[in-house]
PDB file of C-alpha atoms in Angstrom:
ATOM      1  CA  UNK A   1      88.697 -27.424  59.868  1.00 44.00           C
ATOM      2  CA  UNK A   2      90.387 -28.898  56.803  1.00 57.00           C
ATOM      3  CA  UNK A   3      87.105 -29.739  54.011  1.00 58.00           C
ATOM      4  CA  UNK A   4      87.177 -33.421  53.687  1.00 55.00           C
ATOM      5  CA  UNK A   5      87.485 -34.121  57.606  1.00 55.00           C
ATOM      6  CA  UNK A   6      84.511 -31.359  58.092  1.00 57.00           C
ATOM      7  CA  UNK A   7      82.286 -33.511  55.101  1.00 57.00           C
ATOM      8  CA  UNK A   8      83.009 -37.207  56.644  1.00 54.00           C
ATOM      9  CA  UNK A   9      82.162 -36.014  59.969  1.00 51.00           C
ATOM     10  CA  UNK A  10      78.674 -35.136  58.459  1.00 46.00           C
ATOM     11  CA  UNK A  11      78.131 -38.654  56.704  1.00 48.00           C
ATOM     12  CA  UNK A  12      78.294 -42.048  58.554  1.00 45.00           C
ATOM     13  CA  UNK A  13      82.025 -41.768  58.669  1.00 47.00           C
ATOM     14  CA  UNK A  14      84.127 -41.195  61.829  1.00 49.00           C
ATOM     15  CA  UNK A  15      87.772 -40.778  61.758  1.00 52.00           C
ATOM     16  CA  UNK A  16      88.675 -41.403  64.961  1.00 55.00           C
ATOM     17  CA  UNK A  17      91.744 -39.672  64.825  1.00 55.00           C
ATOM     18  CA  UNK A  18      93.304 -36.187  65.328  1.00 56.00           C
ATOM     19  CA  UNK A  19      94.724 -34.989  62.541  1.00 54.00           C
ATOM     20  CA  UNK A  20      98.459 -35.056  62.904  1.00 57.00           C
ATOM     21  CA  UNK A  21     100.596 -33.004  60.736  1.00 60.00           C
ATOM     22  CA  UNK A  22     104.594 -34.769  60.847  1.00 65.00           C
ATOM     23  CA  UNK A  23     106.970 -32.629  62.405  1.00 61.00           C
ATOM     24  CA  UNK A  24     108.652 -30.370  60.071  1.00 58.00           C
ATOM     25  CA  UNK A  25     111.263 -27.803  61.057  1.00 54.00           C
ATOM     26  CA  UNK A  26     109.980 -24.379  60.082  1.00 56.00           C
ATOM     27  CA  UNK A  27     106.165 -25.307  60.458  1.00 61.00           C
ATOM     28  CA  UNK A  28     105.287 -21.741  60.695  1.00 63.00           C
ATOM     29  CA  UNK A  29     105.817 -21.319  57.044  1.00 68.00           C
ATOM     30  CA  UNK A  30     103.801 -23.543  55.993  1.00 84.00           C
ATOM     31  CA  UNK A  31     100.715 -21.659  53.979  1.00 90.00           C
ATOM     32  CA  UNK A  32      97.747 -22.168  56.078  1.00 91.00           C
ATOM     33  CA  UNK A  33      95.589 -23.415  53.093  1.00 93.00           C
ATOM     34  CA  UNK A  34      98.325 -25.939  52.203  1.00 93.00           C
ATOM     35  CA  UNK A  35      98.073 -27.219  55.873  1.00 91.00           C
ATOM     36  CA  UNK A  36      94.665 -27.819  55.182  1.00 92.00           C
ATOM     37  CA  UNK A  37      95.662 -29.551  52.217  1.00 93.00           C
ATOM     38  CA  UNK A  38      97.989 -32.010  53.771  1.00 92.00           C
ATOM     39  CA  UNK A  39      95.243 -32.642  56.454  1.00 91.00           C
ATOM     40  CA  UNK A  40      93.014 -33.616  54.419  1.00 91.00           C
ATOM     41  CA  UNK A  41      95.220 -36.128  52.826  1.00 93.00           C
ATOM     42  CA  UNK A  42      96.371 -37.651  55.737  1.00 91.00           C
ATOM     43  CA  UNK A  43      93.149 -37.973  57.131  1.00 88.00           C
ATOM     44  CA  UNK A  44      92.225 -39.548  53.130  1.00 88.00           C
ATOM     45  CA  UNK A  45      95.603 -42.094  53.733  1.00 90.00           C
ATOM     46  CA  UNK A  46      94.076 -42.900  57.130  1.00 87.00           C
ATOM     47  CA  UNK A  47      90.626 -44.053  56.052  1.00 85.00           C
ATOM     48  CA  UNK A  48      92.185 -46.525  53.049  1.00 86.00           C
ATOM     49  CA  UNK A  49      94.999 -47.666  55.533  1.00 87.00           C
ATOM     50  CA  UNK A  50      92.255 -48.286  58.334  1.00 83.00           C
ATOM     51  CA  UNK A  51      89.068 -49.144  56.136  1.00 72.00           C
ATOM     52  CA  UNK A  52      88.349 -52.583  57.569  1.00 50.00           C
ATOM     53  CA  UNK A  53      87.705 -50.635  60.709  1.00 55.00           C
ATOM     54  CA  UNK A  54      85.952 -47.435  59.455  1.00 53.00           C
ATOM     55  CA  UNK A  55      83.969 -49.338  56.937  1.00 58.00           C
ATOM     56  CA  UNK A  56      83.699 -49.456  53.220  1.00 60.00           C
ATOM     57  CA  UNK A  57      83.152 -46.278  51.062  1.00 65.00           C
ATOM     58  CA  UNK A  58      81.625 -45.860  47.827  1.00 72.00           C
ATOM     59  CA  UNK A  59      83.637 -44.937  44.497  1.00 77.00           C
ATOM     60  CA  UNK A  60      81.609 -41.242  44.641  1.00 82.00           C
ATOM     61  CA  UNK A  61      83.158 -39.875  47.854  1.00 81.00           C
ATOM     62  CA  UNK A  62      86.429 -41.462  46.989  1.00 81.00           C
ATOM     63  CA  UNK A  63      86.364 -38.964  43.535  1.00 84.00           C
ATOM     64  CA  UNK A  64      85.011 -36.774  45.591  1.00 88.00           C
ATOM     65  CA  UNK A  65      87.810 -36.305  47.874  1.00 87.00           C
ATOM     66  CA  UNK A  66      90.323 -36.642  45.191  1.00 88.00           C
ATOM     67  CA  UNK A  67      89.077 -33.821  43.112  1.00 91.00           C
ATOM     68  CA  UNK A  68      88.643 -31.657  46.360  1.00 92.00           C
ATOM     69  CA  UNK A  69      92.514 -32.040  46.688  1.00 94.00           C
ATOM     70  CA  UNK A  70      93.476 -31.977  43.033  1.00 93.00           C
ATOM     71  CA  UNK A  71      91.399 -28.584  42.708  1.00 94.00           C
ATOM     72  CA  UNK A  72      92.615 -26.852  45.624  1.00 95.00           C
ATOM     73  CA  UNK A  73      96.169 -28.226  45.083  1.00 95.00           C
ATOM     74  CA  UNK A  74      95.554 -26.717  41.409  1.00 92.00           C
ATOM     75  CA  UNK A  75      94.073 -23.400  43.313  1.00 92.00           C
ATOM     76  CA  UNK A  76      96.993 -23.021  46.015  1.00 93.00           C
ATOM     77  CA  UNK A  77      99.939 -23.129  42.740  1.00 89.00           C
ATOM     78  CA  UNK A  78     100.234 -24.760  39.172  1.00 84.00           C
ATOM     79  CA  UNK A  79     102.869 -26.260  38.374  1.00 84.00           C
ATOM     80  CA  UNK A  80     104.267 -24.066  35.453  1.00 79.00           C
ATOM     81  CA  UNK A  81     104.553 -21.009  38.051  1.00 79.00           C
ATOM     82  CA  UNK A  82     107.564 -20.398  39.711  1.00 77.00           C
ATOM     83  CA  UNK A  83     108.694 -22.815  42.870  1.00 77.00           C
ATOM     84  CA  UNK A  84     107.619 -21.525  46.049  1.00 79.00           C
ATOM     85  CA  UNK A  85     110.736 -19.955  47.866  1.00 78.00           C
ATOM     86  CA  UNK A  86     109.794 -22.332  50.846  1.00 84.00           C
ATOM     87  CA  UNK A  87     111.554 -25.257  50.210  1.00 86.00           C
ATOM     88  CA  UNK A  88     109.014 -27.393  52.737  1.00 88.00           C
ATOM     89  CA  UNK A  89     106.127 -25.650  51.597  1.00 90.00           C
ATOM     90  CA  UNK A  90     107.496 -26.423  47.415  1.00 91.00           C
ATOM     91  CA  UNK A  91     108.182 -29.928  48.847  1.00 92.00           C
ATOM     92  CA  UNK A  92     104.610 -30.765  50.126  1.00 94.00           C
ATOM     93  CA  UNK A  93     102.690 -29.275  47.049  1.00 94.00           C
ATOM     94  CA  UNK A  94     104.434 -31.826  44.467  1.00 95.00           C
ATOM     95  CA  UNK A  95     104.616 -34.258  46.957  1.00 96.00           C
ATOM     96  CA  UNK A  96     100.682 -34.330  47.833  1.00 96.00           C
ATOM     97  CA  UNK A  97     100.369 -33.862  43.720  1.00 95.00           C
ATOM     98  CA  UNK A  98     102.459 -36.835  42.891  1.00 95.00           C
ATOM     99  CA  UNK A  99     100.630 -38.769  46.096  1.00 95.00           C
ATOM    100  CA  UNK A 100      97.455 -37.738  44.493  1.00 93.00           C
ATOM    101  CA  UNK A 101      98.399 -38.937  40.990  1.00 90.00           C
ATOM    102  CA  UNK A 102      99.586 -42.319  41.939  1.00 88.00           C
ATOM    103  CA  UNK A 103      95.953 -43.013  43.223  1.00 85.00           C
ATOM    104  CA  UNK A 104      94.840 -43.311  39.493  1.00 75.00           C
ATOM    105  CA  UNK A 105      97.718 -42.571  37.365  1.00 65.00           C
ATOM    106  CA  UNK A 106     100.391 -45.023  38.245  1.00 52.00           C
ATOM    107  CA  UNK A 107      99.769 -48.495  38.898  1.00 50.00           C
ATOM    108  CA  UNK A 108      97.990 -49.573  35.255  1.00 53.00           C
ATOM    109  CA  UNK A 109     100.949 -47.916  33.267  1.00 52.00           C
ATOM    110  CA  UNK A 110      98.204 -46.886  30.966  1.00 55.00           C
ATOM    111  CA  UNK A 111      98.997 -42.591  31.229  1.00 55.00           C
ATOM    112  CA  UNK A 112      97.796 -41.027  27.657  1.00 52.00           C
ATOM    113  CA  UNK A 113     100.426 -37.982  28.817  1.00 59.00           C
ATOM    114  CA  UNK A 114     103.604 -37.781  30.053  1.00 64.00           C
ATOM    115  CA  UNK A 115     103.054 -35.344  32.954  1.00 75.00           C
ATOM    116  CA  UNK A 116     106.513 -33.905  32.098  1.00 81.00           C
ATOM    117  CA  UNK A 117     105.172 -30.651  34.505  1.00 86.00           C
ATOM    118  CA  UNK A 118     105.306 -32.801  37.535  1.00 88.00           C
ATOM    119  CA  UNK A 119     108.799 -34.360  36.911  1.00 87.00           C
ATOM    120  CA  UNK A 120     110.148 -31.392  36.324  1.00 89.00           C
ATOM    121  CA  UNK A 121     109.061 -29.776  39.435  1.00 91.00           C
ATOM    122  CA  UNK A 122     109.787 -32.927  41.734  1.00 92.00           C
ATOM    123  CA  UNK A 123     113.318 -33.040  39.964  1.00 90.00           C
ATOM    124  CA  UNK A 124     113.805 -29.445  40.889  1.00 90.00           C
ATOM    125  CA  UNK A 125     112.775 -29.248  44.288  1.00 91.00           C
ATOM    126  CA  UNK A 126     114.628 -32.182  45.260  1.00 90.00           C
ATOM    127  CA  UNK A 127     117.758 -30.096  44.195  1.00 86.00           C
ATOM    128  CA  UNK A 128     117.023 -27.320  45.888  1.00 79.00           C
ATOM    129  CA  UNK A 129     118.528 -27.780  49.064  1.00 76.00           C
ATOM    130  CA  UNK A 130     115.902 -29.316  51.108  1.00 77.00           C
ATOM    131  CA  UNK A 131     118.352 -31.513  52.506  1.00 70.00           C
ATOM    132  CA  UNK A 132     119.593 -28.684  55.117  1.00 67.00           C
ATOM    133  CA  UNK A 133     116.143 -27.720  56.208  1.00 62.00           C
ATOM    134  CA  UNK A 134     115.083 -31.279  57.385  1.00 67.00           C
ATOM    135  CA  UNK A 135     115.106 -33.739  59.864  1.00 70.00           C
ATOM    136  CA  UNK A 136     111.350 -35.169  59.999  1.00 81.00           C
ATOM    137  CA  UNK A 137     111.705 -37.114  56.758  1.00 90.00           C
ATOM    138  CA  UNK A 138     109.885 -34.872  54.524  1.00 92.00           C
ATOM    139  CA  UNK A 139     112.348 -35.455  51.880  1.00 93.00           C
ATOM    140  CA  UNK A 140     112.758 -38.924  52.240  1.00 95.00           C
ATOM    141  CA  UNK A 141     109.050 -39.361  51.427  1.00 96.00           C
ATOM    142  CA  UNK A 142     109.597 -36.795  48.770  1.00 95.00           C
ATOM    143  CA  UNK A 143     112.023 -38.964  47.222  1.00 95.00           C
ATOM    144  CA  UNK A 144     110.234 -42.527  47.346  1.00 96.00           C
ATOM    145  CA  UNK A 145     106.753 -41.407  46.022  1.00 95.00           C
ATOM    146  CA  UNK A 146     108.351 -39.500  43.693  1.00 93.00           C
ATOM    147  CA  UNK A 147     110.465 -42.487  42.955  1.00 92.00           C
ATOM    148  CA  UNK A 148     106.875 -44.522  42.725  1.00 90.00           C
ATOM    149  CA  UNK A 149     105.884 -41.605  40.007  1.00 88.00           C
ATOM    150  CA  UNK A 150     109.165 -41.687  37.203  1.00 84.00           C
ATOM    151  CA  UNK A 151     109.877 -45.349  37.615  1.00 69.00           C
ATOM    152  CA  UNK A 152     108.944 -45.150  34.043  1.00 65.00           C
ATOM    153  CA  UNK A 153     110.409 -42.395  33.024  1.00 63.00           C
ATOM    154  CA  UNK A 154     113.242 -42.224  30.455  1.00 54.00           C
ATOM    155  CA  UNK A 155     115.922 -39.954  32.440  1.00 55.00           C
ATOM    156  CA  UNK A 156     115.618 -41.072  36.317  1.00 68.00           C
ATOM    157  CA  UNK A 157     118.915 -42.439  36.866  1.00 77.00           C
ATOM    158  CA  UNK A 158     119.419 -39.122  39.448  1.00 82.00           C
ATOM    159  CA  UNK A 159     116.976 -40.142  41.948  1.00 87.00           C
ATOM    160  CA  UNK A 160     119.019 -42.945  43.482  1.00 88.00           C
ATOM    161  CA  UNK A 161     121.803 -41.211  44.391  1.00 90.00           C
ATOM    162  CA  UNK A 162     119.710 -38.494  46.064  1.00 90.00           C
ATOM    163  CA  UNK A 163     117.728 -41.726  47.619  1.00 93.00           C
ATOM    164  CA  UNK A 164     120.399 -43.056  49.151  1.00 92.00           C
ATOM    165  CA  UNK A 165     122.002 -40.325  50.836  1.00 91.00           C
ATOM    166  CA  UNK A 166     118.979 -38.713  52.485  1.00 92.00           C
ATOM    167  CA  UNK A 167     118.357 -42.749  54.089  1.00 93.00           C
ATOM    168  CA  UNK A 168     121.946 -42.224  54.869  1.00 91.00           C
ATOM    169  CA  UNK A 169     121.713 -38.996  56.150  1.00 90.00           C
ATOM    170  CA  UNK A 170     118.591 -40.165  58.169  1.00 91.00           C
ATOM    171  CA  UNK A 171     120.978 -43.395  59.612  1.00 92.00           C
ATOM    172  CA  UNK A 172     118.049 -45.693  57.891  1.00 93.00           C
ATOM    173  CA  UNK A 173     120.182 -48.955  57.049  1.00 90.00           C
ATOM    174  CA  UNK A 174     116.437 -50.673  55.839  1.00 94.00           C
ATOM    175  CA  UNK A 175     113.267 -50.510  53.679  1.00 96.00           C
ATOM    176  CA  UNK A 176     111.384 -51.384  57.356  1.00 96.00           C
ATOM    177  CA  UNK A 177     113.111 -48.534  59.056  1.00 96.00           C
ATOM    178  CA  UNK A 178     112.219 -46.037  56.351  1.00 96.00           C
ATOM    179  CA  UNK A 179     108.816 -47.073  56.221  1.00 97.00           C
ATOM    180  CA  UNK A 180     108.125 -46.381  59.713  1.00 95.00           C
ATOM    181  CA  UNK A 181     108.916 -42.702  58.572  1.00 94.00           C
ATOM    182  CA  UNK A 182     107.010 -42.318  55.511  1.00 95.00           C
ATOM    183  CA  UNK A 183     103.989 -43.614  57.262  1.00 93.00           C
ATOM    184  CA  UNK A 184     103.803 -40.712  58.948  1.00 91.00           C
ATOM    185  CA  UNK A 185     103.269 -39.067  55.757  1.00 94.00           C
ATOM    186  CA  UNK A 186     100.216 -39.542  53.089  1.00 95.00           C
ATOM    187  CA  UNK A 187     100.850 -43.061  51.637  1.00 95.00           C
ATOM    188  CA  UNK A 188      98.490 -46.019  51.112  1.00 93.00           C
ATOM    189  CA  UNK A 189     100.109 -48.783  52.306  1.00 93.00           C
ATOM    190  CA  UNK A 190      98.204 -51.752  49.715  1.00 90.00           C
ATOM    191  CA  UNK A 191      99.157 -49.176  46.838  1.00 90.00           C
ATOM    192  CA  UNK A 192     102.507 -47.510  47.889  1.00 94.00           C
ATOM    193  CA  UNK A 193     104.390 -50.311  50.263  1.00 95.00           C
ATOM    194  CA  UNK A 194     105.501 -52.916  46.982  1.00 93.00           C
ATOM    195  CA  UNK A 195     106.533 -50.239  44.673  1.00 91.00           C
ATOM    196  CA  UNK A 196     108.251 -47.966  47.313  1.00 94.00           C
ATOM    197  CA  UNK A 197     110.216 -51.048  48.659  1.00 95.00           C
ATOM    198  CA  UNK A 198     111.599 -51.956  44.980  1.00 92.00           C
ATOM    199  CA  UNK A 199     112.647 -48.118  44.361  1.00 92.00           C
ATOM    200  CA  UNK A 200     114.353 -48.205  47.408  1.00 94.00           C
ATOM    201  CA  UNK A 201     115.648 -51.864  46.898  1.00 92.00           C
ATOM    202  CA  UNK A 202     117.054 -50.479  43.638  1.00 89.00           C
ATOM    203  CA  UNK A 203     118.365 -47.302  44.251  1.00 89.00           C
ATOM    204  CA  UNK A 204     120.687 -48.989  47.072  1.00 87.00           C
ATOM    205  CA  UNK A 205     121.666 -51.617  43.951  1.00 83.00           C
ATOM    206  CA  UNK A 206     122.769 -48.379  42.085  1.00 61.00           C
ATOM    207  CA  UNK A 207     119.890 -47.845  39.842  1.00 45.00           C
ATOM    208  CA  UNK A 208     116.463 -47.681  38.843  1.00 43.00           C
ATOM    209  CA  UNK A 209     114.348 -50.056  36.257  1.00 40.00           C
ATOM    210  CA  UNK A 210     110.525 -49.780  35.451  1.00 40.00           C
ATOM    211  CA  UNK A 211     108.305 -51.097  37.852  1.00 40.00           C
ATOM    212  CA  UNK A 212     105.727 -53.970  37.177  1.00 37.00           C
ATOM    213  CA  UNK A 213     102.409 -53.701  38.650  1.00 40.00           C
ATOM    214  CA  UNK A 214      99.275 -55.384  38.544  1.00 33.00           C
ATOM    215  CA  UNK A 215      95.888 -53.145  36.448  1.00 38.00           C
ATOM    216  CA  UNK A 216      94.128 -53.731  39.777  1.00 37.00           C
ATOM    217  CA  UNK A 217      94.273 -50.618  41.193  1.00 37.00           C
ATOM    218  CA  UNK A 218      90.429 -50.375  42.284  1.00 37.00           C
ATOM    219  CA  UNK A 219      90.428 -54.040  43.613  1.00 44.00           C
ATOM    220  CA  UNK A 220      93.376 -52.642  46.347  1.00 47.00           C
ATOM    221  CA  UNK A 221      90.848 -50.098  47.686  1.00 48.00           C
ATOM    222  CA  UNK A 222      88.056 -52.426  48.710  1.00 47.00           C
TER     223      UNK A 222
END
């Protein structure tokens, strides 16, 4: 049973429901300690999307669970090791890294580091030919909350085009449409919808600018 699911059903906490891992073509190579992985961070996107009805939790078991995933995230591969041969299973360890990151990292503009590692990697896996192994919208998440993590980076102008072909690939002709997809993936709506919706209103303008964002991150989560 993936860790965090296994701790809140100890506590007061009851996620009442089954943890769903999207449909991705080639499941079966997905490492089984990665699966556990992405469990737990659906079932982590589920609580914050659904709080009003699970109740309130404290600031401790929210660091809590995002150190559990950071660590074994950290534990599974580092980034400055070779990308996995699995282009899904490459594709869901920066993509739960950069989802895990933009809890903390993204929103105040205030990083002391540039995180170069983790641009670098999403850059590279979303060139290498993911596209032809997909159909769930794996990549398509891949692409906005990575889009969410370099809005502020200096050399970004190639995730648009990549952007707008996969939605076009996918037939999505809106930001509504697409979202119904990535929810199936690990995104917060109160932190993710606004800045996913103006990378993917700019990308289909031809470009991508800086986002602006409130500080209030913690305020979102309560």
């Amino acid at each position: 049973m993936p860790q965090i699911r296994e701790s809140l059903g100890s506590t007061t906490f009851r996620l009442n429901c089954p943890p769903i891992v999207p449909p991705i073509q080639n499941s079966e190579h997905l490492d089984p300690y990665l699966r556990e992985i992405l469990l737990d961070t659906l079932d982590i996107s589920y609580l914050i999307n659904n709080r009003l009805r699970s109740g309130a939790f404290d600031l401790v078991t929210f660091q809590e669970m995002q150190v559990s995933i950071g660590y074994r995230l950290f534990q599974f591969s580092s980034l400055g090791s070779p990308r996995h041969e699995c282009a899904v299973q490459a594709a869901y360890h920066v993509g739960l890294t950069i989802f895990l990151m933009t809890m903390f990292l993204q929103f105040d503009h205030r990083r002391m580091m540039d995180y170069d590692l983790i641009s670098l990697r999403l850059k590279d896996v979303l060139g290498g030919g993911l596209d032809r192994q997909d159909e769930s919208g794996l990549l398509l998440w891949l692409t906005l909350i990575g889009g969410i993590w370099v809005s502020r980076d200096a050399h970004r102008e190639w995730l648009g085009p990549k952007l707008r072909r996969e939605a076009q690939r996918l037939g999505l002709e809106s930001w509504d449409k697409a979202l119904d997809v990535i929810s199936k993936f690990p995104w917060v709506h109160t932190l993710h919808d606004e800045p996913g919706h103006t990378v993917w209103d700019i990308a289909h303008s031809r470009g991508l600018v800086p986002l602006t964002r409130p500080d209030e991150v913690v305020s979102r989560l309560h």
